[in-house]
Amino acid sequence: MPESFRTEPQEPAAPEVRVTLSTASVFPRRVPLAFESAAELGYDGVEVMVWSEEVTQNPRSLAKLSADTGMPVCSVHAPTLLVSQRVWGRSPDAKLERTADMALELGADTVVVHPPFRWQYKYARQFQDQVRTLSESTGITIAVENMYPWRGGKREFQAYLPGWDPAEHDYDAVTLDLSHASVAQQDALVLLHTFGDRLRHVHLADGNHGARDEHLVPGRGSMQAEKVLQELVARRWSGDVCVEISTRAARTAAERHDDLAASLEFARAYLSSAPHDFRPPPGVHHRPHDAW
């Protein structure tokens, strides 16, 4: 072939990372606002946090919200928070199966689940096997989320079985939550490397290594969220980055809107192969009881 016709092989384009919005990010406002805000601001989809709000438990209602706003449901968070222990009954393994079924019905490809609480010892014994079997049978990625030790004064309480850190367990898929890593006083970049190919989902937020799960707007804490996102780009990672922040301190709709917009702009800025520096404005000061 003549020299003039030779071309250098082109490196495949990096996979596009979707930036989605957790419905928890608008609490105490209702889920329809999360879908509407995601559409207005330009998010790629929504993660539904299943809890006491009835619409989060109803796939037909969620499908209608999705169709009305054009926002796909990309992931579903199982009702495994302390405040959602009675949602869908008291059997945690049955609740996980029901979450996977709802994800299938809505076309979501990921279910986020917390590890069992310490008092759920029967569930904990078969948790890893159930997660693996359910993922294989449904094709849904069941991504176990990193948690943290509970602290009171100078004492720590190990609230999860078989443990709060997925790095110490053989799960096939994990979710990295930056706010949880902050409470656990872990380096999110180290966790990212430790999880390796098992990392399938990211909850984007921030924190200041305190005892509270703050879920700050990314860039307002000390977790170096921008470096985490840039490392995902460097690794050519594919998955969803879900903004999961607390806006409970917002005094007005405009303040909540600004926090959601700043979080999306932060994600877009640092998930780019040619990143630009972005620092969110200070925003509303969070009091301790604003934390999750």
Coordinates of C-alpha atoms in Angstrom, one line a residue, residues 70-196:
G70 CA -38.3 10.7 28.8
M71 CA -36.0 9.6 31.7
P72 CA -35.2 5.9 31.7
V73 CA -35.0 4.0 35.0
C74 CA -31.4 2.9 34.8
S75 CA -31.0 1.3 38.3
V76 CA -33.1 0.4 41.3
H77 CA -31.9 0.7 44.9
A78 CA -33.4 -2.2 47.0
P79 CA -35.2 -1.2 50.2
T80 CA -32.3 -2.1 52.5
L81 CA -31.9 1.2 54.4
L82 CA -32.7 1.3 58.1
V83 CA -35.7 3.5 57.4
S84 CA -37.1 1.0 54.8
Q85 CA -37.0 -2.2 56.9
R86 CA -40.8 -2.7 56.7
V87 CA -41.1 -1.9 53.0
W88 CA -42.4 -5.0 51.1
G89 CA -42.5 -7.0 54.3
R90 CA -39.8 -8.2 56.7
S91 CA -38.1 -10.8 54.6
P92 CA -34.9 -9.2 53.2
D93 CA -34.2 -11.9 50.7
A94 CA -37.7 -11.7 49.3
K95 CA -37.3 -7.9 49.0
L96 CA -34.2 -8.3 47.0
E97 CA -35.9 -10.7 44.6
R98 CA -38.8 -8.3 44.2
T99 CA -36.4 -5.4 43.5
A100 CA -34.7 -7.5 40.7
D101 CA -38.2 -8.3 39.2
M102 CA -39.1 -4.6 39.2
A103 CA -35.8 -3.7 37.6
L104 CA -36.5 -6.2 34.8
E105 CA -40.0 -4.8 34.3
L106 CA -38.6 -1.2 34.1
G107 CA -35.7 -2.1 31.8
A108 CA -33.1 -1.2 34.5
D109 CA -29.8 -3.1 34.3
T110 CA -28.5 -2.6 37.9
V111 CA -29.8 -3.3 41.4
V112 CA -28.0 -1.6 44.3
V113 CA -28.1 -3.4 47.6
H114 CA -26.6 -2.9 51.1
P115 CA -25.1 -5.8 52.9
P116 CA -27.3 -7.4 55.6
F117 CA -27.6 -5.8 59.0
R118 CA -26.0 -7.7 61.8
W119 CA -29.4 -8.8 63.2
Q120 CA -30.3 -10.4 59.9
Y121 CA -28.0 -13.3 60.5
K122 CA -30.1 -15.9 58.5
Y123 CA -30.2 -13.6 55.5
A124 CA -26.5 -12.9 55.9
R125 CA -25.5 -16.5 55.8
Q126 CA -26.9 -16.9 52.2
F127 CA -26.6 -13.3 51.0
Q128 CA -23.6 -13.8 48.7
D129 CA -25.0 -16.9 47.1
Q130 CA -28.4 -15.3 46.6
V131 CA -26.8 -12.2 45.0
R132 CA -24.8 -14.4 42.6
T133 CA -27.7 -16.7 41.8
L134 CA -30.2 -13.8 41.3
S135 CA -27.8 -12.0 39.0
E136 CA -27.2 -15.1 36.9
S137 CA -30.9 -15.9 36.6
T138 CA -32.1 -12.4 35.7
G139 CA -29.1 -10.9 33.9
I140 CA -29.4 -7.9 36.3
T141 CA -26.2 -6.7 37.8
I142 CA -26.6 -6.9 41.6
A143 CA -24.0 -4.4 42.9
V144 CA -23.3 -4.6 46.7
E145 CA -22.6 -1.1 48.1
N146 CA -19.7 -0.2 50.4
M147 CA -20.9 0.9 53.8
Y148 CA -19.2 2.0 57.1
P149 CA -18.9 1.2 60.8
W150 CA -21.4 3.0 63.0
R151 CA -19.8 5.3 65.5
G152 CA -20.9 6.7 68.9
G153 CA -18.4 8.7 70.8
K154 CA -15.1 6.7 70.8
R155 CA -16.9 3.4 70.1
E156 CA -17.5 1.6 66.8
F157 CA -20.4 -0.8 66.2
Q158 CA -20.1 -3.3 63.4
A159 CA -23.7 -3.1 62.0
Y160 CA -23.3 -5.3 58.9
L161 CA -22.8 -9.0 58.2
P162 CA -20.7 -10.4 56.8
G163 CA -19.1 -6.9 56.9
W164 CA -19.5 -3.3 55.7
D165 CA -16.6 -3.4 53.2
P166 CA -17.1 -5.3 49.9
A167 CA -13.4 -5.2 49.3
E168 CA -13.2 -8.0 52.0
H169 CA -15.7 -10.2 50.3
D170 CA -16.1 -12.1 47.0
Y171 CA -19.0 -10.3 45.5
D172 CA -19.1 -10.3 41.7
A173 CA -20.2 -6.7 41.4
V174 CA -20.0 -3.7 43.8
T175 CA -21.1 -0.1 44.0
L176 CA -18.7 2.6 45.2
D177 CA -20.4 5.3 47.3
L178 CA -18.1 8.2 48.0
S179 CA -20.0 9.5 50.9
H180 CA -20.0 6.1 52.6
A181 CA -16.2 5.9 52.0
S182 CA -15.9 9.2 53.7
V183 CA -17.7 8.0 56.8
A184 CA -15.5 4.9 56.8
Q185 CA -12.4 7.2 56.5
Q186 CA -11.3 5.3 53.3
D187 CA -9.5 6.7 50.3
A188 CA -12.0 6.4 47.4
L189 CA -9.2 6.1 44.8
V190 CA -7.7 3.2 46.8
L191 CA -11.1 1.5 46.9
L192 CA -11.6 2.0 43.2
H193 CA -8.3 0.2 42.5
T194 CA -9.1 -2.5 45.1
F195 CA -12.5 -3.2 43.5
G196 CA -11.0 -3.5 40.1

